[in-house]
Amino acid sequence: MLTNLQINSRRLWDTLMETAAFGGTEKGGIRRLTLTDDDKRVRDWFQAQCEALGCHVAVDEVGNMFATRRGRNNSLPPIAMGSHLDTQPTGGKFDGVLGVLAALEVMRTLHEQDYETNAPIEIVNWTNEEGSRFPPAMLASGVFTGVFPAEYAYERTDRDGITFLQELERIGYRGPMKAGDHKLSAMFELHIEQGPILEAESKMIGVVTGVQGMRWYEITIKGQDAHTGATPMYLRKNALLGAARIIEAVDAIGQKHQPGVATVGLIENKPNSRNVVPGEVFLTVDLRHPDENALDAMEEELRSALARALPALELTYDDNKIWSSAAVKFAPELIDCVRTAAAKSGFAMRDMVSGAGHDAAYVARVAPTTMIFVPCEGGLSHNEAEATSPDECAAGAQVLLDAVLACDHMLTAETVR
Ligand code: HGY
Ligand code: MN
Ligand code: MN
């Protein structure tokens, strides 16, 4: 039951470039941290575009936006196409954005062709997927799926002590709908791969079968501020030296447990003065692996590294696991919809597990979910130079359209039985 509906590649590309202006950076990336004025601007723009297509836009209590196009049978929960419009501080034009704007292109195509689906079709913009400003990542899809209570999200603070709730209310996106009350029949998320595999193998489509497990830790190391001139080496309690030992140890854990990965990404050194021996360091650790047992081993080795390295430098520390997202497998029936869709357009494809986290990892807890990847240049992402081509964006959007219609057809057959 595949149609001949074709997305408009030019319009999709123009829309991607147009919205990159909301938080655009000189280096050609996007800095659109969640719940900032730039996030508000792109949300307002997105809502207007969806309403112009006749979609109803609802917002839930943590700012998740749901733009719904009615179908023949509106008693069915919508088939959703979701991703995120927030970015990293030095993000690119495509991470998250491609998924939401390709979904908008699908909606525009259905609308202009006056194509009636059986189930309602929906675009979802998930709040704070990145977790860069308000950790952890995937915070609002986590509230939607019952992983976190809304109050937990509301209390999260950025590094300036501002709360998620303050900002959500300030930009006017604290919606009336209780997160999770809104049901979904299915969700597809289109995303750039953010890794090198598809490009290296000249594959256009990644048929994503799951997402690897992820854990985040916050570690505070304490020593003693002291004078860099008058304090002999043997009398120092240098927290930054301790941090250096831990940064090395974390990298060694990642090297040892490949394909797992391990990273120290954020570090704050205090007082960060050139003639003071640093007395306190705050740093974050990001551990990931497709296998939960391997993640347990990596976590154990992190704990031992802390216990071994820091007391030896007369430093104290506290470590706090702030987030854990278990490895996820996606819905086989939706994966098949993606395969069918990619084959219809003759795109070379391959199965893969996502290295990056995505809202789909949480949505899979409450509805059949899967993802579609397209390549990005050099596998580079979370970088202002992140790039992909109009053809790759169009291929992803076309597969998204055809996968959603294949899913609609499958659900119709199920409900007709
Ligand atoms: O951290 C992640 O994998 C995602 O980009 N938020
Ligand atoms: Mn993303
Ligand atoms: Mn990201």
GROMACS .gro file of C-alpha atoms and ligand atoms in nm:
model
  425
    1MET     CA    1   0.000   0.000   0.000
    2LEU     CA    2   0.275   0.242  -0.087
    3THR     CA    3   0.173   0.571  -0.245
    4ASN     CA    4   0.361   0.788  -0.491
    5LEU     CA    5   0.361   1.091  -0.263
    6GLN     CA    6   0.697   1.269  -0.291
    7ILE     CA    7   0.835   1.516  -0.039
    8ASN     CA    8   0.966   1.848  -0.169
    9SER     CA    9   1.344   1.835  -0.126
   10ARG     CA   10   1.402   2.204  -0.205
   11ARG     CA   11   1.139   2.321   0.042
   12LEU     CA   12   1.284   2.098   0.314
   13TRP     CA   13   1.636   2.229   0.259
   14ASP     CA   14   1.518   2.592   0.248
   15THR     CA   15   1.328   2.541   0.574
   16LEU     CA   16   1.635   2.387   0.741
   17MET     CA   17   1.845   2.686   0.635
   18GLU     CA   18   1.572   2.939   0.729
   19THR     CA   19   1.531   2.808   1.085
   20ALA     CA   20   1.907   2.785   1.138
   21ALA     CA   21   1.887   3.162   1.184
   22PHE     CA   22   1.720   3.109   1.525
   23GLY     CA   23   2.039   3.097   1.729
   24GLY     CA   24   2.266   3.077   1.426
   25THR     CA   25   2.639   3.117   1.497
   26GLU     CA   26   2.915   3.282   1.294
   27LYS     CA   27   3.071   2.943   1.225
   28GLY     CA   28   2.749   2.820   1.062
   29GLY     CA   29   2.619   2.620   1.355
   30ILE     CA   30   2.332   2.678   1.595
   31ARG     CA   31   2.341   2.775   1.963
   32ARG     CA   32   1.979   2.723   2.067
   33LEU     CA   33   1.990   2.601   2.426
   34THR     CA   34   1.661   2.474   2.558
   35LEU     CA   35   1.410   2.729   2.693
   36THR     CA   36   1.614   3.029   2.582
   37ASP     CA   37   1.470   3.314   2.374
   38ASP     CA   38   1.600   3.147   2.058
   39ASP     CA   39   1.420   2.825   2.156
   40LYS     CA   40   1.103   3.030   2.207
   41ARG     CA   41   1.143   3.193   1.865
   42VAL     CA   42   1.177   2.859   1.684
   43ARG     CA   43   0.887   2.711   1.885
   44ASP     CA   44   0.662   3.004   1.793
   45TRP     CA   45   0.764   2.968   1.428
   46PHE     CA   46   0.704   2.589   1.436
   47GLN     CA   47   0.358   2.630   1.592
   48ALA     CA   48   0.257   2.885   1.325
   49GLN     CA   49   0.379   2.658   1.043
   50CYS     CA   50   0.182   2.361   1.178
   51GLU     CA   51  -0.134   2.563   1.236
   52ALA     CA   52  -0.110   2.694   0.880
   53LEU     CA   53  -0.148   2.329   0.770
   54GLY     CA   54  -0.459   2.288   0.982
   55CYS     CA   55  -0.282   2.098   1.260
   56HIS     CA   56  -0.393   2.139   1.620
   57VAL     CA   57  -0.094   2.219   1.842
   58ALA     CA   58  -0.102   2.112   2.208
   59VAL     CA   59   0.170   2.174   2.469
   60ASP     CA   60   0.218   1.963   2.782
   61GLU     CA   61   0.340   2.057   3.128
   62VAL     CA   62   0.708   2.029   3.036
   63GLY     CA   63   0.680   2.208   2.703
   64ASN     CA   64   0.657   1.908   2.469
   65MET     CA   65   0.470   2.025   2.155
   66PHE     CA   66   0.226   1.798   1.966
   67ALA     CA   67   0.104   1.914   1.622
   68THR     CA   68  -0.176   1.682   1.513
   69ARG     CA   69  -0.335   1.635   1.168
   70ARG     CA   70  -0.670   1.457   1.178
   71GLY     CA   71  -0.727   1.131   0.995
   72ARG     CA   72  -1.036   0.928   0.905
   73ASN     CA   73  -1.038   0.747   1.241
   74ASN     CA   74  -0.957   0.999   1.513
   75SER     CA   75  -1.034   0.750   1.786
   76LEU     CA   76  -0.689   0.608   1.712
   77PRO     CA   77  -0.393   0.770   1.893
   78PRO     CA   78  -0.171   0.953   1.642
   79ILE     CA   79   0.125   0.810   1.456
   80ALA     CA   80   0.400   1.051   1.564
   81MET     CA   81   0.716   1.181   1.400
   82GLY     CA   82   0.929   1.336   1.672
   83SER     CA   83   1.264   1.484   1.757
   84HIS     CA   84   1.396   1.806   1.911
   85LEU     CA   85   1.461   2.172   1.823
   86ASP     CA   86   1.702   2.246   2.109
   87THR     CA   87   2.076   2.224   2.036
   88GLN     CA   88   2.415   2.198   2.202
   89PRO     CA   89   2.601   2.525   2.276
   90THR     CA   90   2.811   2.466   1.964
   91GLY     CA   91   2.553   2.254   1.784
   92GLY     CA   92   2.496   2.198   1.415
   93LYS     CA   93   2.204   2.266   1.181
   94PHE     CA   94   2.074   1.908   1.173
   95ASP     CA   95   2.092   1.730   1.514
   96GLY     CA   96   1.726   1.702   1.616
   97VAL     CA   97   1.621   1.979   1.380
   98LEU     CA   98   1.618   1.749   1.077
   99GLY     CA   99   1.374   1.514   1.249
  100VAL     CA  100   1.126   1.789   1.334
  101LEU     CA  101   1.152   1.975   1.002
  102ALA     CA  102   1.140   1.657   0.790
  103ALA     CA  103   0.822   1.575   0.981
  104LEU     CA  104   0.692   1.921   0.892
  105GLU     CA  105   0.779   1.847   0.527
  106VAL     CA  106   0.580   1.521   0.551
  107MET     CA  107   0.284   1.718   0.691
  108ARG     CA  108   0.315   1.980   0.414
  109THR     CA  109   0.319   1.702   0.154
  110LEU     CA  110   0.011   1.528   0.298
  111HIS     CA  111  -0.167   1.863   0.319
  112GLU     CA  112  -0.094   1.987  -0.033
  113GLN     CA  113  -0.182   1.645  -0.180
  114ASP     CA  114  -0.496   1.643   0.034
  115TYR     CA  115  -0.405   1.289   0.135
  116GLU     CA  116  -0.623   1.149   0.412
  117THR     CA  117  -0.458   0.899   0.647
  118ASN     CA  118  -0.658   0.660   0.859
  119ALA     CA  119  -0.493   0.744   1.193
  120PRO     CA  120  -0.413   1.102   1.290
  121ILE     CA  121  -0.053   1.200   1.210
  122GLU     CA  122   0.150   1.413   1.452
  123ILE     CA  123   0.479   1.599   1.484
  124VAL     CA  124   0.639   1.611   1.831
  125ASN     CA  125   0.900   1.863   1.943
  126TRP     CA  126   1.045   1.717   2.264
  127THR     CA  127   1.176   1.972   2.514
  128ASN     CA  128   1.540   1.958   2.627
  129GLU     CA  129   1.657   1.647   2.444
  130GLU     CA  130   2.018   1.760   2.474
  131GLY     CA  131   2.038   1.791   2.851
  132SER     CA  132   2.325   2.035   2.802
  133ARG     CA  133   2.170   2.328   2.990
  134PHE     CA  134   1.945   2.124   3.221
  135PRO     CA  135   2.082   1.772   3.269
  136PRO     CA  136   1.995   1.492   3.215
  137ALA     CA  137   1.932   1.449   2.844
  138MET     CA  138   1.590   1.350   2.709
  139LEU     CA  139   1.441   1.513   3.017
  140ALA     CA  140   1.094   1.600   2.885
  141SER     CA  141   1.040   1.278   2.692
  142GLY     CA  142   1.146   1.114   3.018
  143VAL     CA  143   0.865   1.297   3.201
  144PHE     CA  144   0.621   1.205   2.919
  145THR     CA  145   0.708   0.837   2.959
  146GLY     CA  146   0.704   0.832   3.339
  147VAL     CA  147   1.081   0.805   3.391
  148PHE     CA  148   1.089   1.135   3.582
  149PRO     CA  149   0.813   1.321   3.769
  150ALA     CA  150   0.744   1.670   3.630
  151GLU     CA  151   0.865   1.818   3.960
  152TYR     CA  152   1.209   1.663   3.902
  153ALA     CA  153   1.234   1.842   3.566
  154TYR     CA  154   1.105   2.168   3.715
  155GLU     CA  155   1.379   2.170   3.980
  156ARG     CA  156   1.671   2.107   3.743
  157THR     CA  157   1.907   2.401   3.738
  158ASP     CA  158   2.158   2.524   3.483
  159ARG     CA  159   2.513   2.618   3.588
  160ASP     CA  160   2.385   2.968   3.676
  161GLY     CA  161   2.129   2.826   3.920
  162ILE     CA  162   1.826   2.909   3.702
  163THR     CA  163   1.554   2.641   3.714
  164PHE     CA  164   1.388   2.461   3.423
  165LEU     CA  165   1.049   2.580   3.551
  166GLN     CA  166   1.152   2.945   3.565
  167GLU     CA  167   1.261   2.933   3.202
  168LEU     CA  168   0.968   2.721   3.082
  169GLU     CA  169   0.726   2.977   3.228
  170ARG     CA  170   0.934   3.271   3.110
  171ILE     CA  171   0.910   3.163   2.745
  172GLY     CA  172   0.542   3.074   2.786
  173TYR     CA  173   0.562   2.701   2.713
  174ARG     CA  174   0.435   2.546   3.034
  175GLY     CA  175   0.132   2.381   2.877
  176PRO     CA  176  -0.187   2.266   3.050
  177MET     CA  177  -0.167   1.902   2.938
  178LYS     CA  178  -0.029   1.653   3.190
  179ALA     CA  179   0.275   1.484   3.038
  180GLY     CA  180   0.191   1.130   2.933
  181ASP     CA  181  -0.188   1.177   2.921
  182HIS     CA  182  -0.154   1.210   2.543
  183LYS     CA  183  -0.125   0.860   2.388
  184LEU     CA  184   0.063   0.760   2.071
  185SER     CA  185   0.006   0.467   1.833
  186ALA     CA  186   0.367   0.477   1.722
  187MET     CA  187   0.664   0.711   1.690
  188PHE     CA  188   0.929   0.742   1.418
  189GLU     CA  189   1.234   0.964   1.473
  190LEU     CA  190   1.449   1.069   1.179
  191HIS     CA  191   1.798   1.181   1.283
  192ILE     CA  192   2.147   1.222   1.141
  193GLU     CA  193   2.363   0.928   1.248
  194GLN     CA  194   2.614   1.151   1.429
  195GLY     CA  195   2.875   0.883   1.360
  196PRO     CA  196   3.086   0.763   1.062
  197ILE     CA  197   2.932   0.428   0.965
  198LEU     CA  198   2.676   0.514   0.695
  199GLU     CA  199   2.914   0.747   0.513
  200ALA     CA  200   3.200   0.494   0.532
  201GLU     CA  201   2.979   0.220   0.388
  202SER     CA  202   2.804   0.449   0.134
  203LYS     CA  203   2.466   0.365   0.282
  204MET     CA  204   2.187   0.624   0.263
  205ILE     CA  205   1.960   0.489   0.537
  206GLY     CA  206   2.036   0.355   0.885
  207VAL     CA  207   1.765   0.112   1.001
  208VAL     CA  208   1.805   0.176   1.372
  209THR     CA  209   1.727  -0.129   1.585
  210GLY     CA  210   1.798   0.027   1.925
  211VAL     CA  211   1.995   0.272   2.140
  212GLN     CA  212   2.292   0.190   2.362
  213GLY     CA  213   2.284   0.228   2.740
  214MET     CA  214   2.402   0.562   2.885
  215ARG     CA  215   2.503   0.678   3.233
  216TRP     CA  216   2.601   1.028   3.353
  217TYR     CA  217   2.795   1.111   3.671
  218GLU     CA  218   2.884   1.440   3.848
  219ILE     CA  219   3.209   1.440   4.046
  220THR     CA  220   3.334   1.712   4.281
  221ILE     CA  221   3.700   1.688   4.383
  222LYS     CA  222   3.820   1.891   4.683
  223GLY     CA  223   4.174   1.989   4.784
  224GLN     CA  224   4.297   2.326   4.908
  225ASP     CA  225   4.342   2.664   4.744
  226ALA     CA  226   4.704   2.769   4.796
  227HIS     CA  227   4.968   3.010   4.666
  228THR     CA  228   5.143   2.880   4.352
  229GLY     CA  229   5.468   3.050   4.450
  230ALA     CA  230   5.498   2.992   4.819
  231THR     CA  231   5.347   2.641   4.847
  232PRO     CA  232   5.606   2.362   4.805
  233MET     CA  233   5.503   2.078   4.572
  234TYR     CA  234   5.493   1.828   4.858
  235LEU     CA  235   5.242   2.039   5.053
  236ARG     CA  236   4.981   2.077   4.780
  237LYS     CA  237   4.627   1.938   4.759
  238ASN     CA  238   4.576   2.012   4.392
  239ALA     CA  239   4.220   1.927   4.282
  240LEU     CA  240   4.299   1.995   3.915
  241LEU     CA  241   4.583   1.740   3.924
  242GLY     CA  242   4.331   1.491   4.063
  243ALA     CA  243   4.093   1.579   3.779
  244ALA     CA  244   4.373   1.514   3.528
  245ARG     CA  245   4.424   1.166   3.673
  246ILE     CA  246   4.048   1.097   3.644
  247ILE     CA  247   4.026   1.229   3.288
  248GLU     CA  248   4.303   0.987   3.189
  249ALA     CA  249   4.138   0.700   3.377
  250VAL     CA  250   3.799   0.762   3.212
  251ASP     CA  251   3.957   0.757   2.866
  252ALA     CA  252   4.136   0.429   2.952
  253ILE     CA  253   3.801   0.276   3.056
  254GLY     CA  254   3.654   0.372   2.718
  255GLN     CA  255   3.953   0.234   2.529
  256LYS     CA  256   3.932  -0.094   2.721
  257HIS     CA  257   3.556  -0.144   2.671
  258GLN     CA  258   3.509  -0.055   2.303
  259PRO     CA  259   3.259  -0.031   2.132
  260GLY     CA  260   3.167   0.137   2.459
  261VAL     CA  261   3.272   0.501   2.505
  262ALA     CA  262   3.373   0.711   2.805
  263THR     CA  263   3.413   1.089   2.822
  264VAL     CA  264   3.476   1.377   3.060
  265GLY     CA  265   3.294   1.659   2.882
  266LEU     CA  266   3.236   1.936   3.137
  267ILE     CA  267   3.492   2.065   3.386
  268GLU     CA  268   3.483   2.366   3.620
  269ASN     CA  269   3.804   2.455   3.798
  270LYS     CA  270   3.791   2.676   4.108
  271PRO     CA  271   3.905   2.943   4.168
  272ASN     CA  272   4.058   2.915   3.816
  273SER     CA  273   4.324   3.176   3.890
  274ARG     CA  274   4.667   3.147   3.737
  275ASN     CA  275   4.848   3.187   4.070
  276VAL     CA  276   4.626   2.971   4.292
  277VAL     CA  277   4.666   2.593   4.333
  278PRO     CA  278   4.311   2.480   4.247
  279GLY     CA  279   4.118   2.370   4.552
  280GLU     CA  280   3.804   2.239   4.385
  281VAL     CA  281   3.704   2.085   4.052
  282PHE     CA  282   3.358   1.983   3.926
  283LEU     CA  283   3.354   1.742   3.632
  284THR     CA  284   3.108   1.517   3.449
  285VAL     CA  285   3.153   1.162   3.320
  286ASP     CA  286   2.951   1.010   3.032
  287LEU     CA  287   2.971   0.627   2.998
  288ARG     CA  288   2.792   0.436   2.719
  289HIS     CA  289   2.778   0.078   2.594
  290PRO     CA  290   2.524  -0.140   2.407
  291ASP     CA  291   2.550  -0.400   2.685
  292GLU     CA  292   2.433  -0.323   3.041
  293ASN     CA  293   2.679  -0.570   3.200
  294ALA     CA  294   2.968  -0.396   3.027
  295LEU     CA  295   2.832  -0.063   3.153
  296ASP     CA  296   2.831  -0.206   3.506
  297ALA     CA  297   3.197  -0.303   3.467
  298MET     CA  298   3.285   0.044   3.334
  299GLU     CA  299   3.105   0.206   3.627
  300GLU     CA  300   3.293  -0.018   3.872
  301GLU     CA  301   3.625   0.077   3.714
  302LEU     CA  302   3.535   0.447   3.740
  303ARG     CA  303   3.461   0.407   4.110
  304SER     CA  304   3.794   0.224   4.166
  305ALA     CA  305   3.987   0.490   3.974
  306LEU     CA  306   3.840   0.760   4.196
  307ALA     CA  307   3.921   0.564   4.516
  308ARG     CA  308   4.274   0.490   4.395
  309ALA     CA  309   4.384   0.823   4.249
  310LEU     CA  310   4.234   1.094   4.467
  311PRO     CA  311   4.317   1.001   4.828
  312ALA     CA  312   4.677   0.945   4.713
  313LEU     CA  313   4.684   1.319   4.633
  314GLU     CA  314   4.521   1.401   4.971
  315LEU     CA  315   4.201   1.494   4.791
  316THR     CA  316   3.843   1.417   4.891
  317TYR     CA  317   3.560   1.371   4.642
  318ASP     CA  318   3.198   1.289   4.600
  319ASP     CA  319   3.056   1.120   4.295
  320ASN     CA  320   2.690   1.116   4.204
  321LYS     CA  321   2.526   0.910   3.927
  322ILE     CA  322   2.264   1.157   3.803
  323TRP     CA  323   2.127   0.960   3.508
  324SER     CA  324   2.100   0.609   3.373
  325SER     CA  325   1.920   0.517   3.050
  326ALA     CA  326   1.918   0.143   2.982
  327ALA     CA  327   1.993  -0.002   2.638
  328VAL     CA  328   1.673  -0.007   2.428
  329LYS     CA  329   1.547  -0.226   2.142
  330PHE     CA  330   1.298  -0.075   1.896
  331ALA     CA  331   0.970  -0.223   1.767
  332PRO     CA  332   1.030  -0.488   1.498
  333GLU     CA  333   0.706  -0.404   1.316
  334LEU     CA  334   0.811  -0.039   1.282
  335ILE     CA  335   1.163  -0.137   1.180
  336ASP     CA  336   0.999  -0.332   0.899
  337CYS     CA  337   0.804  -0.020   0.795
  338VAL     CA  338   1.137   0.163   0.764
  339ARG     CA  339   1.290  -0.120   0.560
  340THR     CA  340   0.989  -0.126   0.327
  341ALA     CA  341   1.005   0.250   0.287
  342ALA     CA  342   1.379   0.257   0.215
  343ALA     CA  343   1.344  -0.028  -0.035
  344LYS     CA  344   1.060   0.158  -0.215
  345SER     CA  345   1.303   0.440  -0.298
  346GLY     CA  346   1.588   0.200  -0.362
  347PHE     CA  347   1.809   0.343  -0.087
  348ALA     CA  348   2.104   0.135   0.034
  349MET     CA  349   2.047   0.061   0.401
  350ARG     CA  350   2.200  -0.118   0.699
  351ASP     CA  351   2.087  -0.207   1.050
  352MET     CA  352   2.258  -0.027   1.336
  353VAL     CA  353   2.238   0.062   1.707
  354SER     CA  354   2.243   0.431   1.794
  355GLY     CA  355   2.553   0.557   1.976
  356ALA     CA  356   2.379   0.881   2.062
  357GLY     CA  357   2.083   0.910   2.294
  358HIS     CA  358   1.745   1.015   2.154
  359ASP     CA  359   1.393   1.082   2.280
  360ALA     CA  360   1.293   0.768   2.091
  361ALA     CA  361   1.485   0.569   2.355
  362TYR     CA  362   1.230   0.680   2.616
  363VAL     CA  363   0.921   0.688   2.393
  364ALA     CA  364   0.985   0.319   2.318
  365ARG     CA  365   0.871   0.255   2.677
  366VAL     CA  366   0.513   0.366   2.603
  367ALA     CA  367   0.456   0.313   2.229
  368PRO     CA  368   0.605   0.115   1.939
  369THR     CA  369   0.899   0.331   1.830
  370THR     CA  370   1.189   0.326   1.590
  371MET     CA  371   1.441   0.556   1.422
  372ILE     CA  372   1.574   0.633   1.076
  373PHE     CA  373   1.932   0.757   1.027
  374VAL     CA  374   2.088   0.943   0.738
  375PRO     CA  375   2.463   1.005   0.704
  376CYS     CA  376   2.642   1.320   0.817
  377GLU     CA  377   2.975   1.442   0.685
  378GLY     CA  378   3.267   1.269   0.854
  379GLY     CA  379   3.024   1.144   1.117
  380LEU     CA  380   3.071   1.481   1.288
  381SER     CA  381   2.802   1.615   1.523
  382HIS     CA  382   2.774   1.830   1.837
  383ASN     CA  383   2.999   2.058   1.632
  384GLU     CA  384   2.916   2.377   1.439
  385ALA     CA  385   3.066   2.217   1.127
  386GLU     CA  386   2.800   1.939   1.137
  387ALA     CA  387   2.689   1.888   0.776
  388THR     CA  388   2.477   1.668   0.553
  389SER     CA  389   2.346   1.713   0.201
  390PRO     CA  390   2.006   1.813   0.058
  391ASP     CA  391   1.983   1.465  -0.099
  392GLU     CA  392   2.045   1.290   0.233
  393CYS     CA  393   1.790   1.510   0.410
  394ALA     CA  394   1.540   1.442   0.132
  395ALA     CA  395   1.606   1.068   0.145
  396GLY     CA  396   1.540   1.067   0.518
  397ALA     CA  397   1.221   1.267   0.481
  398GLN     CA  398   1.094   1.043   0.199
  399VAL     CA  399   1.159   0.730   0.406
  400LEU     CA  400   0.990   0.896   0.705
  401LEU     CA  401   0.681   0.970   0.492
  402ASP     CA  402   0.663   0.621   0.346
  403ALA     CA  403   0.732   0.450   0.680
  404VAL     CA  404   0.454   0.648   0.849
  405LEU     CA  405   0.211   0.558   0.567
  406ALA     CA  406   0.315   0.192   0.585
  407CYS     CA  407   0.250   0.205   0.960
  408ASP     CA  408  -0.089   0.371   0.901
  409HIS     CA  409  -0.176   0.093   0.659
  410MET     CA  410  -0.064  -0.172   0.908
  411LEU     CA  411  -0.271  -0.019   1.189
  412THR     CA  412  -0.575   0.008   0.962
  413ALA     CA  413  -0.551  -0.360   0.877
  414GLU     CA  414  -0.521  -0.440   1.248
  415THR     CA  415  -0.823  -0.230   1.347
  416VAL     CA  416  -1.032  -0.363   1.057
  417ARG     CA  417  -0.983  -0.725   1.170
  418HGY     O1  418   2.379   1.284   2.461
  418HGY     C1  419   2.323   1.244   2.357
  418HGY     O2  420   2.353   1.138   2.309
  418HGY     C2  421   2.219   1.329   2.289
  418HGY     O3  422   2.279   1.401   2.187
  418HGY     N1  423   2.152   1.416   2.380
  419MN      MN  424   1.965   1.474   1.879
  420MN      MN  425   2.251   1.596   2.033
   0.00000   0.00000   0.00000
